[in-house]
Coordinates of C-alpha atoms in Angstrom, one line a residue:
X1 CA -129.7 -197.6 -145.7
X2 CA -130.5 -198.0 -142.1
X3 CA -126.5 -199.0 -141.3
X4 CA -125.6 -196.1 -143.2
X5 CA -127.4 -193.8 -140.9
X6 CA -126.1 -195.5 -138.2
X7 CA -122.5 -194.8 -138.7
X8 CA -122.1 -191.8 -140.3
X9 CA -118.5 -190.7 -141.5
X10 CA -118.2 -186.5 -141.9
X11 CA -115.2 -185.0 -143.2
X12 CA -114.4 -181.4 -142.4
X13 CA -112.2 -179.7 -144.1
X14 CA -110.0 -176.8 -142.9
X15 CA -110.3 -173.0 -143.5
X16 CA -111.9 -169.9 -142.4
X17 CA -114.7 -170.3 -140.8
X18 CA -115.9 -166.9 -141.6
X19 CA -115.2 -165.6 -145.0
X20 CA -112.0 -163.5 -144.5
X21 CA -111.2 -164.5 -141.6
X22 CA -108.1 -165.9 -140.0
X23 CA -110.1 -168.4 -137.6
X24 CA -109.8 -171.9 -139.0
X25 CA -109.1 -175.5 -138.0
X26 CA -106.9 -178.3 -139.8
X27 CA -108.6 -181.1 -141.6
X28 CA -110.1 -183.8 -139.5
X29 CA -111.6 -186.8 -140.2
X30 CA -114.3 -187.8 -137.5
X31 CA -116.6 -190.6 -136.8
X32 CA -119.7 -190.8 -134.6
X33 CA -122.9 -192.7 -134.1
X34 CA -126.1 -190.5 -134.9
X35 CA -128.3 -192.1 -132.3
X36 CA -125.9 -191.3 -129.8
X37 CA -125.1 -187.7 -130.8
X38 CA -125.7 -184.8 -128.9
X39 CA -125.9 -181.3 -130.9
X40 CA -124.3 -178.6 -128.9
X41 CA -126.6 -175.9 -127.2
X42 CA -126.5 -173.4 -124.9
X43 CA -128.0 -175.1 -121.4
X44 CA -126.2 -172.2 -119.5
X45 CA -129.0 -171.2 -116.4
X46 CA -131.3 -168.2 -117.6
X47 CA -130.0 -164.8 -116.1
X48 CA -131.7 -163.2 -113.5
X49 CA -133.0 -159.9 -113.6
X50 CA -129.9 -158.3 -111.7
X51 CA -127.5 -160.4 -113.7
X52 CA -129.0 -158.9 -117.0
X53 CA -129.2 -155.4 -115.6
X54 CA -125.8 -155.7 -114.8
X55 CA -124.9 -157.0 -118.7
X56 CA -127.3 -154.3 -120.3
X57 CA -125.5 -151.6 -118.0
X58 CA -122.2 -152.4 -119.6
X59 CA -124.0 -152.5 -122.7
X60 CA -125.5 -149.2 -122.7
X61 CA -124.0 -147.1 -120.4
X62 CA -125.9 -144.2 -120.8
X63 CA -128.9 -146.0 -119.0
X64 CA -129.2 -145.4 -115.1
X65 CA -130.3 -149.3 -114.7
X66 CA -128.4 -150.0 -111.8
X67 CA -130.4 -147.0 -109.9
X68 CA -133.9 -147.5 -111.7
X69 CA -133.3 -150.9 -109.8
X70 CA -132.3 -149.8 -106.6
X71 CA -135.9 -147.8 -106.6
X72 CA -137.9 -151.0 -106.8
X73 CA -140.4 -150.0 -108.3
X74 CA -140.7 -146.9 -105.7
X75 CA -140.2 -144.4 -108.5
X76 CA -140.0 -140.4 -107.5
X77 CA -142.5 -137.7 -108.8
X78 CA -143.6 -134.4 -107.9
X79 CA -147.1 -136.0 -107.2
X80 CA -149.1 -138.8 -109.5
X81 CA -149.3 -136.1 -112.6
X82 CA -146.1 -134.4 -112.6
X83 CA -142.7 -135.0 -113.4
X84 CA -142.9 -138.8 -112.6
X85 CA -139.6 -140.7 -112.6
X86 CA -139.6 -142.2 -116.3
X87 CA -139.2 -146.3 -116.2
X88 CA -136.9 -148.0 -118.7
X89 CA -139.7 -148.7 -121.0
X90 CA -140.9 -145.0 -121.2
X91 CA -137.8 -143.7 -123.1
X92 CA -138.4 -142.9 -126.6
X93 CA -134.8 -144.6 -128.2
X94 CA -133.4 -144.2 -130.9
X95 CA -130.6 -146.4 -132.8
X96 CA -130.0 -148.4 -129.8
X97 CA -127.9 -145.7 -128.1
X98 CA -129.9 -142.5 -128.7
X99 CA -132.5 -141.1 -126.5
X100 CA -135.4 -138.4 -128.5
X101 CA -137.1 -135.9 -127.2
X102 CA -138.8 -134.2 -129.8
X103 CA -140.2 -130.5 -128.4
X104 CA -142.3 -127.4 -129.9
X105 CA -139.0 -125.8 -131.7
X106 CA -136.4 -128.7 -132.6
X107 CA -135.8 -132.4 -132.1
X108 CA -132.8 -133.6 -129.5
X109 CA -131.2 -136.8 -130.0
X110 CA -129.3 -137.3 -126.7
X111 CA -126.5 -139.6 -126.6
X112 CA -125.0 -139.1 -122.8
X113 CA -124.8 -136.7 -119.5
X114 CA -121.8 -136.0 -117.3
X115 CA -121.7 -134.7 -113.8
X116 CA -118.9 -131.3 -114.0
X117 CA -117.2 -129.9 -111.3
X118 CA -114.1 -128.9 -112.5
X119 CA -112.3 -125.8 -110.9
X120 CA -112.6 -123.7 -113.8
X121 CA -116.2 -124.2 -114.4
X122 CA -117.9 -120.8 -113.7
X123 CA -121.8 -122.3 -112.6
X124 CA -120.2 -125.6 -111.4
X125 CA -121.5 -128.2 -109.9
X126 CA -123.0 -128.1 -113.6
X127 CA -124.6 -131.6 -115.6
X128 CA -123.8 -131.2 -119.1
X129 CA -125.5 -133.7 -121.9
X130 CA -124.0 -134.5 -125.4
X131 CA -126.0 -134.7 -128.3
X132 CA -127.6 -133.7 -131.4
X133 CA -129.7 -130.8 -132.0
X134 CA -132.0 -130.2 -135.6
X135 CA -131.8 -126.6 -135.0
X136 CA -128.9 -124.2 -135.6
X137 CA -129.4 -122.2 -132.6
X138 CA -131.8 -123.6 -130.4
X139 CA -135.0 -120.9 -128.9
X140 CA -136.5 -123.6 -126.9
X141 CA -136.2 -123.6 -123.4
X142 CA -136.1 -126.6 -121.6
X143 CA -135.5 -128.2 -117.7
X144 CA -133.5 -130.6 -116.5
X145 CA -135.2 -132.8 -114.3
X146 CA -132.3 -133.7 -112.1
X147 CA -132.9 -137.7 -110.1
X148 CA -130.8 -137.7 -106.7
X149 CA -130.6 -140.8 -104.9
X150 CA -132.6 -140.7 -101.6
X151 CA -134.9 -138.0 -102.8
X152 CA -138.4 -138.3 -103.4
X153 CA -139.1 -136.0 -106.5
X154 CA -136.8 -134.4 -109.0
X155 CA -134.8 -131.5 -108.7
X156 CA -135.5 -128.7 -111.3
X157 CA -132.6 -126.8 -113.2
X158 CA -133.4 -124.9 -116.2
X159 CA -130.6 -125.6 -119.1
X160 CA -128.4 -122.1 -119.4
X161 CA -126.5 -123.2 -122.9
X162 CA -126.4 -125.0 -125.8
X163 CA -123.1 -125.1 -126.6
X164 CA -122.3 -125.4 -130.6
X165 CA -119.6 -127.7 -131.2
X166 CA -119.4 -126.8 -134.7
X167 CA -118.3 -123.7 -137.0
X168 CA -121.5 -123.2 -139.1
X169 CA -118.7 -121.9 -141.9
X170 CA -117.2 -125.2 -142.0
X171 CA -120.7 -126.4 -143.8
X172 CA -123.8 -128.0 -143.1
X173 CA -125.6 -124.6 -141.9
X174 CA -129.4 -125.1 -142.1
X175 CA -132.3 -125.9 -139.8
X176 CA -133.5 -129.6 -139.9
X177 CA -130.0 -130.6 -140.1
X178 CA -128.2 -132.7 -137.1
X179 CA -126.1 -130.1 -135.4
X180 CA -123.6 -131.3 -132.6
X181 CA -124.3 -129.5 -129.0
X182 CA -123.0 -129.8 -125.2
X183 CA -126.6 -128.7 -123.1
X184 CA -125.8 -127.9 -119.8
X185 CA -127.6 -127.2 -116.5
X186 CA -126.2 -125.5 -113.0
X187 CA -127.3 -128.3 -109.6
X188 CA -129.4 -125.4 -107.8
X189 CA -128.4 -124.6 -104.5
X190 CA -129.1 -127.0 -101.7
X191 CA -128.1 -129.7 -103.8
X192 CA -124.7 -129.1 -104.7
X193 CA -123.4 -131.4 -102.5
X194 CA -124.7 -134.3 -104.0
X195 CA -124.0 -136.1 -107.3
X196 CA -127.6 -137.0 -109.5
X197 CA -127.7 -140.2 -110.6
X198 CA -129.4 -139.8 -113.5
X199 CA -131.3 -136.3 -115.8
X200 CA -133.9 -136.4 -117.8
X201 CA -134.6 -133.3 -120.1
X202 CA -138.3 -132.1 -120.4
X203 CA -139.9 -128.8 -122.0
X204 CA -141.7 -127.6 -118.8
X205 CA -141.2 -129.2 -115.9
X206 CA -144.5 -131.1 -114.7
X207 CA -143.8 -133.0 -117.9
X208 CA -143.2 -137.1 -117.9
X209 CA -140.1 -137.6 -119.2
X210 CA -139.3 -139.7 -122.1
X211 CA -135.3 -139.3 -121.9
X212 CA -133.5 -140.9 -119.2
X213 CA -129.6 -140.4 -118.8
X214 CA -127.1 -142.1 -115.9
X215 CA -125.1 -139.1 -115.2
X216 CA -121.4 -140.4 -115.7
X217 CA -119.0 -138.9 -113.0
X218 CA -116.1 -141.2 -113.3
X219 CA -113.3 -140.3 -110.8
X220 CA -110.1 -141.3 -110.7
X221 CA -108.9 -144.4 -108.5
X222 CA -107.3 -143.6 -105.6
X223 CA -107.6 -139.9 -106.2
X224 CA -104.3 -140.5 -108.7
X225 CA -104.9 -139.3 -111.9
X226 CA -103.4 -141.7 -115.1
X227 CA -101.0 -139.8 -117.2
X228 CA -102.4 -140.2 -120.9
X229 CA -105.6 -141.4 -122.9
X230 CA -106.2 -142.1 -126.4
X231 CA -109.5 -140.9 -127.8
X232 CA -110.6 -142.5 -131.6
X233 CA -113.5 -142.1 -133.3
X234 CA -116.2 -144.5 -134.3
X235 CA -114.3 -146.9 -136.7
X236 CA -115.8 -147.9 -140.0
X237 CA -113.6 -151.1 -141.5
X238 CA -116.0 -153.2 -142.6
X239 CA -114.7 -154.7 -145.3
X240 CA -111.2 -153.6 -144.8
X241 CA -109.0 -155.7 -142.8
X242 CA -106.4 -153.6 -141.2
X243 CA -106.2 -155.7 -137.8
X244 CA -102.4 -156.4 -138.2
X245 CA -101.9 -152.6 -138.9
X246 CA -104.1 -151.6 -135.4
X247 CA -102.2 -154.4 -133.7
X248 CA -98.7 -152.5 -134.5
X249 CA -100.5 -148.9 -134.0
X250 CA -101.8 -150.0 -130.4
X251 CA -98.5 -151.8 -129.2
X252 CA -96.6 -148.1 -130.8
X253 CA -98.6 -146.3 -128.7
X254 CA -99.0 -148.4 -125.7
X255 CA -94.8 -148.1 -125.7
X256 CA -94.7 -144.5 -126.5
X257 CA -96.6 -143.8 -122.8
X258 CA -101.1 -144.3 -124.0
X259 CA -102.2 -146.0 -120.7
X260 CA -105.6 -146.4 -122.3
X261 CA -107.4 -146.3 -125.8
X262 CA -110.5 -145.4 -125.9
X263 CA -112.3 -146.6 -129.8
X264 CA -115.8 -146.1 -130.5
X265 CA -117.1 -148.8 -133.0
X266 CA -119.4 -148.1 -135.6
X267 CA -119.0 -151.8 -138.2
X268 CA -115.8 -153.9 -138.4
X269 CA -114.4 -156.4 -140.1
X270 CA -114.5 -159.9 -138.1
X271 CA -110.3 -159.8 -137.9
X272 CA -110.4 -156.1 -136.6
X273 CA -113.2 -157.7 -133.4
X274 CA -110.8 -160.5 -133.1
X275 CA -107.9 -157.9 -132.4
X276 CA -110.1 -155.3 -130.0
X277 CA -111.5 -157.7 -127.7
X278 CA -107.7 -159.4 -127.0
X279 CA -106.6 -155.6 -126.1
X280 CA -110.3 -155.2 -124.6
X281 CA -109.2 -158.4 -122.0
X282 CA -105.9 -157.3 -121.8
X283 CA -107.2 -153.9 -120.6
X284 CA -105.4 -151.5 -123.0
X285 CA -108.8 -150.9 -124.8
X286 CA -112.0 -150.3 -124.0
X287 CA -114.5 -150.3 -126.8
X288 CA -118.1 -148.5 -126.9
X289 CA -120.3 -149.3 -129.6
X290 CA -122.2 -146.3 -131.5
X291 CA -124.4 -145.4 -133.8
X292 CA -125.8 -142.3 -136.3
X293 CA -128.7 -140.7 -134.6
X294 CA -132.2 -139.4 -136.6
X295 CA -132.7 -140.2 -139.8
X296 CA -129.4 -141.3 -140.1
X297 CA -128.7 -144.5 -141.6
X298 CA -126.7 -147.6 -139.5
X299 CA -127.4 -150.5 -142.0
X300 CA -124.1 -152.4 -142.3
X301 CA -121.9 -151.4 -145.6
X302 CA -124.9 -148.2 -146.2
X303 CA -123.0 -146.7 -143.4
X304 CA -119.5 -146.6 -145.0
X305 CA -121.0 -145.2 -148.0
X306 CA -123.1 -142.7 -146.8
X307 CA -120.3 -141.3 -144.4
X308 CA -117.9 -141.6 -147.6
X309 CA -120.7 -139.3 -149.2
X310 CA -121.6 -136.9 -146.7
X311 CA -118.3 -135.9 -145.5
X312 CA -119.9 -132.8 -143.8
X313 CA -122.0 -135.0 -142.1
X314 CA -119.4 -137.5 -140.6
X315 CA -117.5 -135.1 -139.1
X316 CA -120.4 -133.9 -137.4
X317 CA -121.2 -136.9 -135.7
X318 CA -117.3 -137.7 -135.0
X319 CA -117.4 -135.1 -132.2
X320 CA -120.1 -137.1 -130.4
X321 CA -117.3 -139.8 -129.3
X322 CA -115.0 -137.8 -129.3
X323 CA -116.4 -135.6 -126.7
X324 CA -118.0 -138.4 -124.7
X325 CA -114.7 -139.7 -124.5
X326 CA -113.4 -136.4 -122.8
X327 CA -116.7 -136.4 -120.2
X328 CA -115.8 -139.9 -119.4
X329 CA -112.4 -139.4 -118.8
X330 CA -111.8 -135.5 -117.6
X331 CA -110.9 -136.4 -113.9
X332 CA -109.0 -139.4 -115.0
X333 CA -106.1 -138.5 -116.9
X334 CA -103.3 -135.4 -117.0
X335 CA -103.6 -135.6 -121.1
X336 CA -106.1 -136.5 -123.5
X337 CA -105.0 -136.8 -127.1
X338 CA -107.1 -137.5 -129.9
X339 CA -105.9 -139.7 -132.9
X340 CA -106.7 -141.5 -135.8
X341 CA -105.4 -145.1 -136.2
X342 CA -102.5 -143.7 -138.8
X343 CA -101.3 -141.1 -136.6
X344 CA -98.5 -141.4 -134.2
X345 CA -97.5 -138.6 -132.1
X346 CA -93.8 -139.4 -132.5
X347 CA -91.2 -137.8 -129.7
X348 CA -87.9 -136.6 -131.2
X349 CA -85.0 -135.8 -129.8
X350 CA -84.5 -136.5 -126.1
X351 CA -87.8 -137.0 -125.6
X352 CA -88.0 -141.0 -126.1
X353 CA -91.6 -141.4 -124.6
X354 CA -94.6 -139.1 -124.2
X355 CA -93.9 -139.0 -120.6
X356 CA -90.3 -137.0 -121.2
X357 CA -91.4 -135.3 -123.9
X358 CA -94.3 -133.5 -121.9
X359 CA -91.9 -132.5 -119.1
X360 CA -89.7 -130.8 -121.1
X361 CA -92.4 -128.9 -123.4
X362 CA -94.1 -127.7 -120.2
X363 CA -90.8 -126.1 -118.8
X364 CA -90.3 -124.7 -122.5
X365 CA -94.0 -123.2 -122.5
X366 CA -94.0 -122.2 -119.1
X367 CA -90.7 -120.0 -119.6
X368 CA -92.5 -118.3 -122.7
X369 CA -95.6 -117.2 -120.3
X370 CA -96.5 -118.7 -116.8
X371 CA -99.5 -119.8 -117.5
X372 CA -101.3 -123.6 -117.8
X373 CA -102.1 -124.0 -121.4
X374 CA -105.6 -125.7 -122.9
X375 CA -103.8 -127.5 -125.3
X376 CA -100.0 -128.5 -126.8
X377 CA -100.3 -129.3 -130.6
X378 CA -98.0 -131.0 -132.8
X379 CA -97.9 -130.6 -136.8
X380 CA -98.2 -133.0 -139.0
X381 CA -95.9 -134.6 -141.7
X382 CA -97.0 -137.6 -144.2
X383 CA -95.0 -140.6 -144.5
X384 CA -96.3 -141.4 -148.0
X385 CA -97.3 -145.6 -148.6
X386 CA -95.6 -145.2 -152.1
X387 CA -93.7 -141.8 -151.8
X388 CA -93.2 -140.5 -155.7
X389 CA -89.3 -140.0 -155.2
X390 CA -87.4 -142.2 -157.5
X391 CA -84.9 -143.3 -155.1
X392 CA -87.0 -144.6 -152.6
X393 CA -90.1 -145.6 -153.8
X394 CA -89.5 -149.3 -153.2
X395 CA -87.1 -149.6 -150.5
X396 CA -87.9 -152.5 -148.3
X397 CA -86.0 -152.7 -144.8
X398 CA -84.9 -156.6 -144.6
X399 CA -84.6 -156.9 -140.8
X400 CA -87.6 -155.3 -140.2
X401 CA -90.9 -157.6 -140.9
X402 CA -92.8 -156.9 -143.6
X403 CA -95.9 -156.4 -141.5
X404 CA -94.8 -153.9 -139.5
X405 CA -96.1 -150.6 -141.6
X406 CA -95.1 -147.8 -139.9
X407 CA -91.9 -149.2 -139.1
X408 CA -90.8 -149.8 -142.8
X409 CA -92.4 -147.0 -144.0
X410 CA -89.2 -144.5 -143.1
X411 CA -89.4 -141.6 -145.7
X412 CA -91.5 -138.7 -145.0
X413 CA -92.6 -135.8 -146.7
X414 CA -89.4 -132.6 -146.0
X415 CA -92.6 -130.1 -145.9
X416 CA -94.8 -130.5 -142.4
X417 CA -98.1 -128.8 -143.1
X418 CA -98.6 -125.2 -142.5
X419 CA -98.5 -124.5 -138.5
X420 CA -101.8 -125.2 -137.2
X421 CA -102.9 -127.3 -140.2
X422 CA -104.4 -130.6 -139.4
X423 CA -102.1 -130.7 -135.9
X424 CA -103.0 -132.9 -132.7
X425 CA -102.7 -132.2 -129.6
X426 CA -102.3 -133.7 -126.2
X427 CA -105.0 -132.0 -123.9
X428 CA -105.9 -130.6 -120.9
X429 CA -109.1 -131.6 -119.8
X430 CA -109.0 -129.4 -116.9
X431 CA -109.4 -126.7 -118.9
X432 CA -110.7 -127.5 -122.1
X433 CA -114.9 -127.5 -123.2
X434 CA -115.7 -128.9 -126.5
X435 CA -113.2 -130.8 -128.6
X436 CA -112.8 -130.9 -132.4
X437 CA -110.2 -133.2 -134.1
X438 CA -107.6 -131.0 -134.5
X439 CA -108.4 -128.8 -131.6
X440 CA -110.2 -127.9 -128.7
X441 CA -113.0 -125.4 -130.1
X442 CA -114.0 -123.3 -126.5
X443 CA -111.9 -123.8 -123.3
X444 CA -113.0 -122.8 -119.4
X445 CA -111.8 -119.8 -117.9
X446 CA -111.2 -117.8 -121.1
X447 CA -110.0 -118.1 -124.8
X448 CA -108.3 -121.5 -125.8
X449 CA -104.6 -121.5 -125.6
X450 CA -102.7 -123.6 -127.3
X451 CA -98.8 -124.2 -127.3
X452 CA -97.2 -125.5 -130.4
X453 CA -94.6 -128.4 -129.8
X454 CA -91.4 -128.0 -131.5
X455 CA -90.5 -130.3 -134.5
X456 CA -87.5 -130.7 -133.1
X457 CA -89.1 -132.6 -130.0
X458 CA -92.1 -134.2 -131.8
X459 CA -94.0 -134.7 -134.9
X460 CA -97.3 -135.9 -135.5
X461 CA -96.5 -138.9 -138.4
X462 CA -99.4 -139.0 -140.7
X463 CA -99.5 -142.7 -142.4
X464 CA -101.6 -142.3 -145.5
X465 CA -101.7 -143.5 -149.4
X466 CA -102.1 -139.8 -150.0
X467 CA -102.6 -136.2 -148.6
X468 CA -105.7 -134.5 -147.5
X469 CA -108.7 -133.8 -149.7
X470 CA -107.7 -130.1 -149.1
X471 CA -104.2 -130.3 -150.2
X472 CA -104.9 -133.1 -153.4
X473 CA -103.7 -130.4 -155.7
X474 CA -100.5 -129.5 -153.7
X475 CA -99.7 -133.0 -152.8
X476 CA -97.5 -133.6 -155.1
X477 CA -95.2 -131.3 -154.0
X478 CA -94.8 -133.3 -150.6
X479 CA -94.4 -136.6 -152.4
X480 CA -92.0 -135.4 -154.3
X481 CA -89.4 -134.0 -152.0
X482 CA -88.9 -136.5 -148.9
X483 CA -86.0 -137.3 -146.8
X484 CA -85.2 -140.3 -144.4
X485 CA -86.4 -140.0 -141.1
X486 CA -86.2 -143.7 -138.8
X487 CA -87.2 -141.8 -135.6
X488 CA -89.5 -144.3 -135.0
X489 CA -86.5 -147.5 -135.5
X490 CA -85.5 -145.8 -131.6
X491 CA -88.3 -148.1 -130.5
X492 CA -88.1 -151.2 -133.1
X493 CA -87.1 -153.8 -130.8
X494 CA -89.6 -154.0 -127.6
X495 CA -92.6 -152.9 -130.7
X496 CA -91.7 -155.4 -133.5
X497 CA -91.1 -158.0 -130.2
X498 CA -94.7 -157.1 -128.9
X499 CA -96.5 -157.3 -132.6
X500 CA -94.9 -160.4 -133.7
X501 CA -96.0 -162.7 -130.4
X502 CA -99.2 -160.5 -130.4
X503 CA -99.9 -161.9 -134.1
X504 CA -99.2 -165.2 -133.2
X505 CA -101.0 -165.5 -130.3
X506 CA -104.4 -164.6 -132.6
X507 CA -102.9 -167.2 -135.2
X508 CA -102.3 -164.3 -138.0
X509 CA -99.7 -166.3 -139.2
X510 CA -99.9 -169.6 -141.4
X511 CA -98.4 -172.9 -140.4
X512 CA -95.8 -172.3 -142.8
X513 CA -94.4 -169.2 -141.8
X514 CA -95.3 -169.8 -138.2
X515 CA -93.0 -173.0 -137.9
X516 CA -90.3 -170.9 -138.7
X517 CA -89.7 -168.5 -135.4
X518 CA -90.7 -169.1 -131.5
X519 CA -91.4 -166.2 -130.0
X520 CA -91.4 -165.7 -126.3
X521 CA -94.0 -163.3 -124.5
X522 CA -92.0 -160.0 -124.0

């Protein structure tokens, strides 16, 4: 027995080593001698306090931890009773990324805060914070206590808005419900010239603060601004393995002109994590984790069904990212567009990139009025999975792969949606507010203006199994009258190139099929 132990002979044997995965190893056959044996551990050296700041900053962004340290313990107040600087252990959190503060007329979940000091913005230098609101039109006032480095106490600005960024008649309109809202505060005068590092939000303003926010101000490098961003909202794949579908969506619209995505990640399937952090590294992506604020709930699998159930409710929290991402990025890029991971705003014509097809619509809308618009919006049109047309409802494309989706899915819908219906748009954030999905829903310096793009020189192709909710009993009608449209083949060969070593590079393939074709790195 005691030779047995002594020599031990373990056979592994190859597959997944997460159920549904595609990471695996090949059977081996391995000997070792027990006594000798070392189990593998962590001994990398404990982090020090300013190496796990600097982890839990990129962690949680929201949290001024870099200039809490920089205070050393030297926090600011008014005096010993009044407004004292709140430490990192004072905030009242909620769901990891959400900050309360509950007050005498309505509970505030706060998510982020943005320093604003765009030309169009009337009261600017202004710091605006997103969040969610359990009033429909907030009474309460409440102060921003406003944290500049260098100064000994805060800085008091009273909030002038909470900005709905909602329609009450699109649903959900009662009190004790989560409404969306931008609350925004004007830097008094003496202090404009400076940038606050961080804003907490109190009800009178002697009060200690349980909220702390790092005002985000992120500035373009070099003063040059990037051309376009991609803004998704908080995914939920869980159990749903679409990472070879995201891989050929990301390389379509990191050709078309996207210089970065920005996805919010609410619970993904292992695959879909393998995929975002190689485009994470690579640097086309950068991922934020989120969560549902309140009562709301953010149990793995619970989530799915209770944003499947509450569809109301799911938009609602939608525009959280979706504006965040906007905040984050206003000063950084010339365009912002906001997609889903089955739309592709698709350039027509002789437009073959974003990049040519927004030169030529901005001479086109500036010769209808001479003025910079807010927004330029494309309309949709389905390209059905399994259109209900005889004659094409199994045609298969032999040289293209069979993983590439949106590549062999070629037949559309003839009928785009009605003008205005479930568009996207390519935005301005110079001059745009709050952002829905479909459109921006108020705009600085006036009334949102919004140019519609030409079918002719672009379509936004909407990949889906079916239509809308909305248009369920009129989608037959689109399913059954389609016509070819291969726009998309114009950029088959650098795409399928990109996708195909992509995939093999993150061993999607098996050794079978793998053997079969080298591909180079394009």
């Amino acid at each position: 027995m005691t030779d047995h132990l002594m020599l031990q002979k373990i056979i592994m044997r190859g597959g997944p080593l997460i159920s549904g995965t595609t990471d695996g190893q090949p059977n081996v056959t391995t000997e070792f001698d027990l006594l000798e044996a070392e189990p593998l551990v962590d001994n990398s050296p404990l982090l020090s306090d300013s190496d796990l700041a600097k982890n839990l900053q990129n962690e949680v962004p929201n949290l001024p931890i870099r200039y809490w340290q920089t205070l050393n313990n030297k926090f600011p107040a008014m005096n010993k009773t009044c407004a004292k600087f709140p430490t990192l252990w004072d905030i009242r959190f909620n769901n990891v990324y959400w900050q309360t503060l509950r007050t005498s007329n309505g509970t505030f979940y706060l998510y982020g805060a943005y320093y604003d000091n765009r030309t169009l913005v009337d009261m600017k230098p202004v710091v605006r914070m997103l969040g969610m609101i359990n009033r429909l039109e907030p009474k309460v006032k409440t102060i921003c206590q406003l944290w500049f480095e260098g100064l000994k106490a805060p800085v008091f600005a009273k909030v002038f808005e909470y900005k709905f960024i909602w329609n009450s008649k699109w649903g959900n309109k009662k009190n004790g419900l989560l409404q969306p809202y931008l609350v925004s505060c004007q830097i008094p005068v003496g202090f404009r010239h400076l940038v606050p590092e961080s804003v907490s939000l109190v009800e009178q303003p002697c009060d200690m603060a349980v909220t702390l926010l790092r005002v985000i101000n992120n500035v373009s490098e070099n003063g040059k601004k990037g051309e376009f961003a991609v803004c998704v909202k908080g995914l939920d794949f869980l159990k749903e393995d679409l990472s070879v579908k995201l891989v050929e969506w990301f390389e379509t619209l990191r050709h078309l002109g996207a210089e970065k995505i920005f996805l919010y990640e609410l619970e993904v399937h292992p695959n879909i994590t393998k995929v975002l952090n190689y485009y994470s590294e690579l640097g086309l992506l950068d991922v934020t984790p989120i969560t549902l604020p309140g009562y709301q709930p953010n149990i793995k699998g619970l989530i799915h069904m209770y944003l499947k159930n509450k569809l109301t409710n799911k938009r609602q929290n939608e525009l959280i990212p979706y504006n965040d991402c906007l905040y984050k990025n206003m000063y950084r890029y010339n365009y912002i567009a906001l997609l889903d991971i089955d739309e592709v705003i698709m350039p027509k014509g002789n437009n073959m990139l974003w990049k040519d097809l927004m030169d030529n619509v901005l001479a086109k809308a500036l010769r209808v009025k001479k003025v910079e618009r807010a927004s330029y919006n494309v309309r949709n049109v389905y390209f059905f999975d399994s259109p209900q047309s005889s004659d094409v409802g199994h045609v298969h494309f032999k040289d293209i792969p069979q993983y590439m989706h949106m590549f062999q899915h070629v037949y559309r819908a003839k009928n785009y949606t009605k003008p205005g219906a479930y568009i996207k748009c390519f935005h301005n954030p110079e001059r745009v507010l709050t952002l829905h999905n479909h459109f921006p829903l108020a705009c600085l310096g006036g009334a949102c203006s919004s140019f519609p793009i030409d079918t002719e020189d672009a379509q936004l192709q909407h990949y889906r199994a079916d239509c809308v909710g909305d248009l369920k009993k009129s989608c037959a009608d689109y399913k059954n009258s389609t016509v070819r449209d291969d726009t998309i083949w114009r950029h088959k060969d650098p795409v399928i190139s990109r996708v195909t070593y992509v995939l093999k590079n993150l061993r999607f393939f098996n050794r079978a099929s793998a053997v079969r074709f080298k591909i180079n790195a394009p």
